[in-house]
Short mmCIF file of C-alpha atoms in Angstrom, two decimals:
data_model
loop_
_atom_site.label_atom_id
_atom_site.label_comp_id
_atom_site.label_asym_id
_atom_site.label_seq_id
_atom_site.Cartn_x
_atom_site.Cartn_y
_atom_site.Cartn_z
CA UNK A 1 109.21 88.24 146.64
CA UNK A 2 111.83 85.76 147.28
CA UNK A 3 110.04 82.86 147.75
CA UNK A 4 108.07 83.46 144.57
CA UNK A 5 111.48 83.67 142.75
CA UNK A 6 112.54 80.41 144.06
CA UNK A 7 109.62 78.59 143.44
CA UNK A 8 109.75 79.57 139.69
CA UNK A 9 113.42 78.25 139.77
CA UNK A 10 112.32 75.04 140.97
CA UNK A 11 109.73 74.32 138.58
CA UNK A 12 111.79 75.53 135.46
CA UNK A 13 114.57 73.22 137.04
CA UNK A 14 111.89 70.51 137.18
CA UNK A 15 110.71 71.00 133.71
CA UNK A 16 114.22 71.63 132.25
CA UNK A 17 115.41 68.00 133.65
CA UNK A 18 112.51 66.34 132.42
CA UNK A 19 113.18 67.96 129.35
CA UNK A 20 116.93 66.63 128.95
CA UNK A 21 115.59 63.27 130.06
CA UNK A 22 113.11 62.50 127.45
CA UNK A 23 115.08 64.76 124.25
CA UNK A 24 118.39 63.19 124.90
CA UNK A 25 117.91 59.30 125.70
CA UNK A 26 118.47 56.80 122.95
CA UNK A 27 118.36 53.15 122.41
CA UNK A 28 122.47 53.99 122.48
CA UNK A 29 124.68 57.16 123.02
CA UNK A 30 122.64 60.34 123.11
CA UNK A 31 121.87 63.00 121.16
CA UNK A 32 124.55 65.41 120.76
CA UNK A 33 123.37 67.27 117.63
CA UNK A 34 119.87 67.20 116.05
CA UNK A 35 119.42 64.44 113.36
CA UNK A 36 120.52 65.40 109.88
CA UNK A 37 122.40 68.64 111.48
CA UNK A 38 125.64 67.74 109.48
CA UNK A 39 124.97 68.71 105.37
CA UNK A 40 125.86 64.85 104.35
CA UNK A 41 126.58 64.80 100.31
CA UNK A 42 125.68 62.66 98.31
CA UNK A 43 126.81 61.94 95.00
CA UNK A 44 128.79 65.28 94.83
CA UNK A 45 130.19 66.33 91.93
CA UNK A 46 133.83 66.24 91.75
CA UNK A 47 136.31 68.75 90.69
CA UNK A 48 139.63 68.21 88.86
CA UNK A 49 142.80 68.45 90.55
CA UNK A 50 143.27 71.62 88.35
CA UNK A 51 140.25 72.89 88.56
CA UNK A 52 139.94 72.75 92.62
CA UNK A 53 143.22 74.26 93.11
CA UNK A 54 142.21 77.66 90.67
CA UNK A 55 139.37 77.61 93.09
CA UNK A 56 141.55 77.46 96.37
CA UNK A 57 139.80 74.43 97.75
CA UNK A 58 143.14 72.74 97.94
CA UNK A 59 146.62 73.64 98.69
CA UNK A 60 149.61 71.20 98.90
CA UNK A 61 149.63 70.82 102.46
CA UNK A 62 146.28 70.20 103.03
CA UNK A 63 145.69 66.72 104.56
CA UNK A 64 142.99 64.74 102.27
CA UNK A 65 141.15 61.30 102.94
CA UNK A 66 142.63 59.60 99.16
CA UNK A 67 140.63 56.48 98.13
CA UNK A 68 141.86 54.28 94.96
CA UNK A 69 139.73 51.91 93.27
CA UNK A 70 139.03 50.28 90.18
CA UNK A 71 140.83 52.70 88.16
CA UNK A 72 139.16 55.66 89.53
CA UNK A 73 140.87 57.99 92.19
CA UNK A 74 139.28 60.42 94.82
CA UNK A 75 140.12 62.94 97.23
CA UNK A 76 138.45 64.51 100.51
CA UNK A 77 140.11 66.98 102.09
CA UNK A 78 139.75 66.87 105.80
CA UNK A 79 138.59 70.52 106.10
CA UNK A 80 135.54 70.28 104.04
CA UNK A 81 134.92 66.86 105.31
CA UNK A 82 134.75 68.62 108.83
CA UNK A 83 131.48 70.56 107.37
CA UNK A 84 129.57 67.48 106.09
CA UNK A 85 131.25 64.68 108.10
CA UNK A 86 129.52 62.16 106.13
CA UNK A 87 128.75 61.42 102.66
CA UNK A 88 127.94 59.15 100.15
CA UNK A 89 129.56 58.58 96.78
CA UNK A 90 130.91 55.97 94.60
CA UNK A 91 134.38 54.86 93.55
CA UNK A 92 135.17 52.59 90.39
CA UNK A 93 131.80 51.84 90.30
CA UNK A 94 131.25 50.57 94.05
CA UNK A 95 129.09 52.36 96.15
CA UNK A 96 131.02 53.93 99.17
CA UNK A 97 130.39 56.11 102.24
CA UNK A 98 132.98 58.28 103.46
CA UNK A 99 132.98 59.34 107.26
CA UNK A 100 135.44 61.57 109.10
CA UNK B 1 135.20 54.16 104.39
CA UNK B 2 132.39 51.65 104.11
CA UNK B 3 131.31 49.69 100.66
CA UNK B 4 126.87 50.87 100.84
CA UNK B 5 126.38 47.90 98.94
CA UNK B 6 125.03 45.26 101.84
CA UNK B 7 123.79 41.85 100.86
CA UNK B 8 121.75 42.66 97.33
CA UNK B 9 120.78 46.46 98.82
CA UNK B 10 122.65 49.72 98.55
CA UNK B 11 122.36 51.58 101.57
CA UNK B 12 122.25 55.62 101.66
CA UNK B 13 123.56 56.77 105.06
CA UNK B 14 122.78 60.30 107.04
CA UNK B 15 123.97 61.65 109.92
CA UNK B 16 121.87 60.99 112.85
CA UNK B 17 123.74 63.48 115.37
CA UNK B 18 123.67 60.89 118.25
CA UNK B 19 127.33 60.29 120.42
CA UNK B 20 127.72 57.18 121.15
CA UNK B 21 131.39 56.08 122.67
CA UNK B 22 133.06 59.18 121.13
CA UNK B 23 132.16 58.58 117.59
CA UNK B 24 128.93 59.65 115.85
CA UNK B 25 126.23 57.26 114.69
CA UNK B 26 124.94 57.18 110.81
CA UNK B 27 121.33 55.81 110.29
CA UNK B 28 120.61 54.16 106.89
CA UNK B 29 118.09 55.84 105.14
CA UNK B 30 116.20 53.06 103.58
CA UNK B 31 115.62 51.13 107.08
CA UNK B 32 116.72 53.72 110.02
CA UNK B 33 118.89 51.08 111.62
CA UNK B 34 121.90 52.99 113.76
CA UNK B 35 125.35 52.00 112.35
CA UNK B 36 128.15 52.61 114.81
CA UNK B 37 131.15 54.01 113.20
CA UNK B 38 134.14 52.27 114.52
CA UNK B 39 132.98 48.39 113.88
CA UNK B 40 130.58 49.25 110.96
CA UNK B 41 127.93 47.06 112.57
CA UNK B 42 124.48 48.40 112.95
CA UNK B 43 123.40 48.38 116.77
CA UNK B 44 120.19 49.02 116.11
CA UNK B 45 117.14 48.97 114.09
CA UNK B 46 116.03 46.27 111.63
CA UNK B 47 119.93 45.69 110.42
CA UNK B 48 121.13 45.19 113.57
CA UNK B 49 123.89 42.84 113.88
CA UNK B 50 124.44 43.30 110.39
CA UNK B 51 128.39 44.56 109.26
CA UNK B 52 129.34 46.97 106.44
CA UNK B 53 132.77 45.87 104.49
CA UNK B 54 135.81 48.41 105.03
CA UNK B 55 136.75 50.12 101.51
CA UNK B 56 140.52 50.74 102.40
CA UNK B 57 141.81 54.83 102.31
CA UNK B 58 144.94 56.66 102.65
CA UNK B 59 145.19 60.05 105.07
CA UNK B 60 148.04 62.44 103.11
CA UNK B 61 149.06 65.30 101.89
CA UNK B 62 146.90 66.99 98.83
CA UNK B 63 150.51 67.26 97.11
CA UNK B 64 151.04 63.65 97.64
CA UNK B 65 147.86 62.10 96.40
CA UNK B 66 147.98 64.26 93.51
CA UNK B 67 151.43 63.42 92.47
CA UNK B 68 150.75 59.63 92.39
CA UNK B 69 147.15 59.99 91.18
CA UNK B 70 147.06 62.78 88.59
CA UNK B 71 144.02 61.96 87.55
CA UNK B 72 142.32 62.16 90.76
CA UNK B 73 138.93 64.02 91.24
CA UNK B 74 138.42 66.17 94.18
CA UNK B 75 135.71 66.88 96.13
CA UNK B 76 134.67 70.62 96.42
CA UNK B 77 133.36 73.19 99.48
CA UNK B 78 134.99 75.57 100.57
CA UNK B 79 138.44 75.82 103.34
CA UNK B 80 137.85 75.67 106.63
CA UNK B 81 140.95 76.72 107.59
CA UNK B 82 142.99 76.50 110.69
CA UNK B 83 143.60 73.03 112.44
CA UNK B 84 141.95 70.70 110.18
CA UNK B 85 143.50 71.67 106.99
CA UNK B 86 147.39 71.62 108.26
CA UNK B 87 149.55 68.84 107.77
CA UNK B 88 150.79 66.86 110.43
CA UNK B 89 153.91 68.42 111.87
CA UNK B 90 156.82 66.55 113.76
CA UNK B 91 155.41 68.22 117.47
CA UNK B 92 152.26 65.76 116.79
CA UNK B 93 154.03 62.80 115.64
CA UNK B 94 154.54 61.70 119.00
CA UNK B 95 150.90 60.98 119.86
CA UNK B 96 149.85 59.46 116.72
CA UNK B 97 150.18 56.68 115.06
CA UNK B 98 149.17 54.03 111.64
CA UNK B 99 146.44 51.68 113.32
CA UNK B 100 146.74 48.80 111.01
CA UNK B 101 143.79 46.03 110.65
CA UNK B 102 144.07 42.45 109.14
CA UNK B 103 140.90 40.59 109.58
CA UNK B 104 139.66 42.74 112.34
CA UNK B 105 142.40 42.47 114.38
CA UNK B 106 144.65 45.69 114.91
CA UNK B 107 148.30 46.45 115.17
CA UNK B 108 149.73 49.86 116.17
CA UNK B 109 152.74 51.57 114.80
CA UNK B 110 153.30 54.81 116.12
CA UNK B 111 154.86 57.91 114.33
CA UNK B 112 157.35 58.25 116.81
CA UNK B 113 159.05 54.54 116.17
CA UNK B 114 158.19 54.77 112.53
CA UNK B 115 160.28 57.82 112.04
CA UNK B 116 163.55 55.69 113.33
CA UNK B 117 162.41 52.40 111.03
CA UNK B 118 160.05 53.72 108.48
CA UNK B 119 159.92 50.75 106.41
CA UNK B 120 158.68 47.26 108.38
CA UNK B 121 158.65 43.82 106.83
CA UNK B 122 156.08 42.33 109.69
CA UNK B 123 153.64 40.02 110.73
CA UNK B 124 150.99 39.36 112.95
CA UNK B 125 147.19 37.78 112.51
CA UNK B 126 148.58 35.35 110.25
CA UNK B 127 149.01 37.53 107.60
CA UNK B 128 152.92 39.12 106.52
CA UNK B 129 152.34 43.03 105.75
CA UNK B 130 154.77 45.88 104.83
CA UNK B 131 154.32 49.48 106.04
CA UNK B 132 155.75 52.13 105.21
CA UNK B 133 155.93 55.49 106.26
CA UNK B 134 157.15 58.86 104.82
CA UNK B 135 157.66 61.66 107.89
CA UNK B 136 157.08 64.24 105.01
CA UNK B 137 153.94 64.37 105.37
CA UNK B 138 153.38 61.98 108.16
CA UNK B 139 151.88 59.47 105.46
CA UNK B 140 151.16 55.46 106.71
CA UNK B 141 150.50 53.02 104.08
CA UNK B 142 150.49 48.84 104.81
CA UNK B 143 149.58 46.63 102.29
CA UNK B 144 149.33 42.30 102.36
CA UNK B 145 153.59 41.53 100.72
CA UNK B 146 152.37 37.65 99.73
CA UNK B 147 151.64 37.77 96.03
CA UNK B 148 150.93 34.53 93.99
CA UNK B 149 151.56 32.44 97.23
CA UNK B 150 155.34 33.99 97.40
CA UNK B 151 156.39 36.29 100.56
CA UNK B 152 157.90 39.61 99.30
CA UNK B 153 160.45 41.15 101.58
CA UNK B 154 160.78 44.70 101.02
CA UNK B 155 163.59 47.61 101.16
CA UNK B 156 163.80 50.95 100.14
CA UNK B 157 165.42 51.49 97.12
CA UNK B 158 167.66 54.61 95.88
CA UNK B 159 165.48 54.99 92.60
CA UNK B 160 162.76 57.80 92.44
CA UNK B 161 159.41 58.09 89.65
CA UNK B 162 159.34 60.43 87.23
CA UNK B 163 157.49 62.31 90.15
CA UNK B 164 159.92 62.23 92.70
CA UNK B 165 158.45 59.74 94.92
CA UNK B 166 160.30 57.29 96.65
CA UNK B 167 160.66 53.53 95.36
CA UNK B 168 160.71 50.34 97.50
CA UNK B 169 162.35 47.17 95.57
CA UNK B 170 161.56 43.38 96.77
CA UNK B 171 164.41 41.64 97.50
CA UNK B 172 162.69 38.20 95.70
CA UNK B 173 162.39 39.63 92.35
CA UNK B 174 164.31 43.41 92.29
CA UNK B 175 161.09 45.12 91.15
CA UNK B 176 160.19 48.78 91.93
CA UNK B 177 157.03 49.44 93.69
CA UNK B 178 155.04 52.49 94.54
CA UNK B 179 154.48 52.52 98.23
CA UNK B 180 151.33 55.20 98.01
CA UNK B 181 149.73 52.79 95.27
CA UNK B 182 150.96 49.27 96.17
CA UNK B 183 151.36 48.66 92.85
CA UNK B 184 155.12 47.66 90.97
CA UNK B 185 156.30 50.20 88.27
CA UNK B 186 159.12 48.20 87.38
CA UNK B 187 160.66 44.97 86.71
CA UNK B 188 159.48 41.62 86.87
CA UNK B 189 156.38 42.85 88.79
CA UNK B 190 155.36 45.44 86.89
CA UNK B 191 151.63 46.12 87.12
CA UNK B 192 150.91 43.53 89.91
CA UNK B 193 149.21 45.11 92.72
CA UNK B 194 149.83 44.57 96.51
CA UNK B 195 146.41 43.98 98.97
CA UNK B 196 145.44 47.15 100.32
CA UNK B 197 144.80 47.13 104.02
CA UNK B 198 142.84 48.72 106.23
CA UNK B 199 144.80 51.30 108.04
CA UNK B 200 144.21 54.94 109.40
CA UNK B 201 146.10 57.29 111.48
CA UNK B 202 144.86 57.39 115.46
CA UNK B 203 145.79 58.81 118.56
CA UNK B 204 147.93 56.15 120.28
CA UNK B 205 146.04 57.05 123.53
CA UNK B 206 142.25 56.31 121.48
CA UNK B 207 143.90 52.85 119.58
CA UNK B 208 144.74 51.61 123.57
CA UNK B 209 140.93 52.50 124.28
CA UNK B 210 139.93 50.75 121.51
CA UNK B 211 141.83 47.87 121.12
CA UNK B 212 142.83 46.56 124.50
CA UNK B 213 145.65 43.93 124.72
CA UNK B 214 146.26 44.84 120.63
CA UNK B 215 150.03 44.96 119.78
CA UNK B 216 152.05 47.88 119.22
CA UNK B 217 155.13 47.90 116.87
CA UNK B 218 158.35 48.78 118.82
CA UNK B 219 162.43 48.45 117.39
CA UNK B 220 164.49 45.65 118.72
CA UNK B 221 166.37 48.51 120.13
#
């Protein structure tokens, strides 16, 4: 009975290493989270500074990634920037990708 | 903050979940080369060796942004909460600090010596900068001070904006500037805008990791 427990350990530890092996290796790093896990936007639409703080998406203290360009102003607050981690927008007309 | 736009294409970028060096990796959609985050540069795929351009960003407070840009658009989703969403308190200033780049090259100045000389008239990579920094809200900016081929010095001045924000004055020409914006609001100046550099704040621990040998801003005393 104890044997045949051990054996089955073996193997699964056997299969579970090969496993790892081939799912995690990369040509660099490895892979942490499956592809595409993070909700990237893209394009998003924006709200106004009014109209995100009636919706409590904002308060004063919140700390915000603020990009200026071209006469055209945007804000990404770090805690829903921790949900996508990645998106892609524009800014003043120039195409931009914003990463936390 | 990268510009998509590389040589005549505009790249779309997802997340491809991978950890490489502490930071994860974006693949471009339209070839599925692997872009590292930190250097821009794509390590792999048919892009590879190829760089994306910076677009330069400021980390603050919501109340800050929106004071200086009242026009500002916001993006939505909902709170989080908890760690990510506070401001950065005086207990954390210690360990952080405004990584500033000028061609590439970095230059640290931490929190905790910024908070005893928050204003800096420096140099270093060939290139004279000003940074500023307002322990408020923990808030770097640095910016190029040559404009038309003249070297501003700069100094804080005792005037405030309409909003309450704080005004820095060259000493060359007595003109009021915005340090959030870079951009004069007064006097001779007015309307000129200083180059925005690349800056962000980092763990002084993670900029040493990163940028062996790079210099880090101290006082003379």
């Amino acid at each position: 009975m104890l044997r045949k427990s051990a054996t089955a350990w073996m193997v699964a530890a056997a299969v579970l290493t090969a496993l790892a092996a081939t799912a995690a290796a990369q040509p660099l790093g490895f892979q942490a989270v499956p592809r595409d896990a993070f909700p990237v936007f893209d394009d998003p639409k924006m709200l106004s500074a009014a109209e995100a703080e009636k919706q409590g998406v904002i308060f004063d203290r919140d700390v915000i990634i603020g990009v200026a360009h071209n006469g055209e102003a945007k804000a990404y607050p770090i805690t829903i920037m921790g949900v996508h981690e990645l998106g892609n927008d524009t800014i003043g007309g120039v195409p931009i990708a914003v990463s936390w | 903050m990268y510009r998509r736009k590389l040589d005549d294409k505009v790249l779309s970028f997802g997340h491809a979940g991978i950890l490489y060096e502490n930071s994860f990796i974006m693949y471009d959609r339209e070839t599925e080369s692997l872009w590292v985050h930190v250097t821009g540069e794509a390590a792999h795929g048919p892009l590879k060796g190829k760089k994306l351009d910076f677009m330069p960003s400021t980390v603050t407070s919501w109340a800050n942004w929106k004071k200086n840009y009242p026009l500002t658009q916001v993006l939505p989703g909902y709170r989080r909460g908890g760690f990510m969403g506070t401001y950065v308190g005086p207990f954390q200033s210690d360990i952080l600090g405004l990584a500033v780049l000028v061609k590439l090259k970095a230059k640290l100045y931490p929190y905790g010596v910024l908070e005893r000389q928050n204003l800096v008239n420096d140099e270093f990579n060939d290139a004279k900068v000003v940074v500023y920094y307002s322990p408020d809200d923990a808030t770097g900016t640095a910016w190029r001070r040559e404009l038309d081929g003249r070297v501003l010095t700069f100094e804080q001045s005792e005037r405030k904006d309409a909003q309450g924000n704080v005004l820095l004055r060259d000493r060359e020409t007595g003109s009021l500037w915005s340090w959030l914006r870079g951009e004069a609001v007064d006097g001779e100046l007015k309307g000129r805008k200083l180059r925005q550099l690349l800056y962000n704040p980092i763990l002084n621990d993670r900029f040493v990791a990163f940028y062996p040998g790079a210099p880090i801003f101290d006082t003379a005393n």
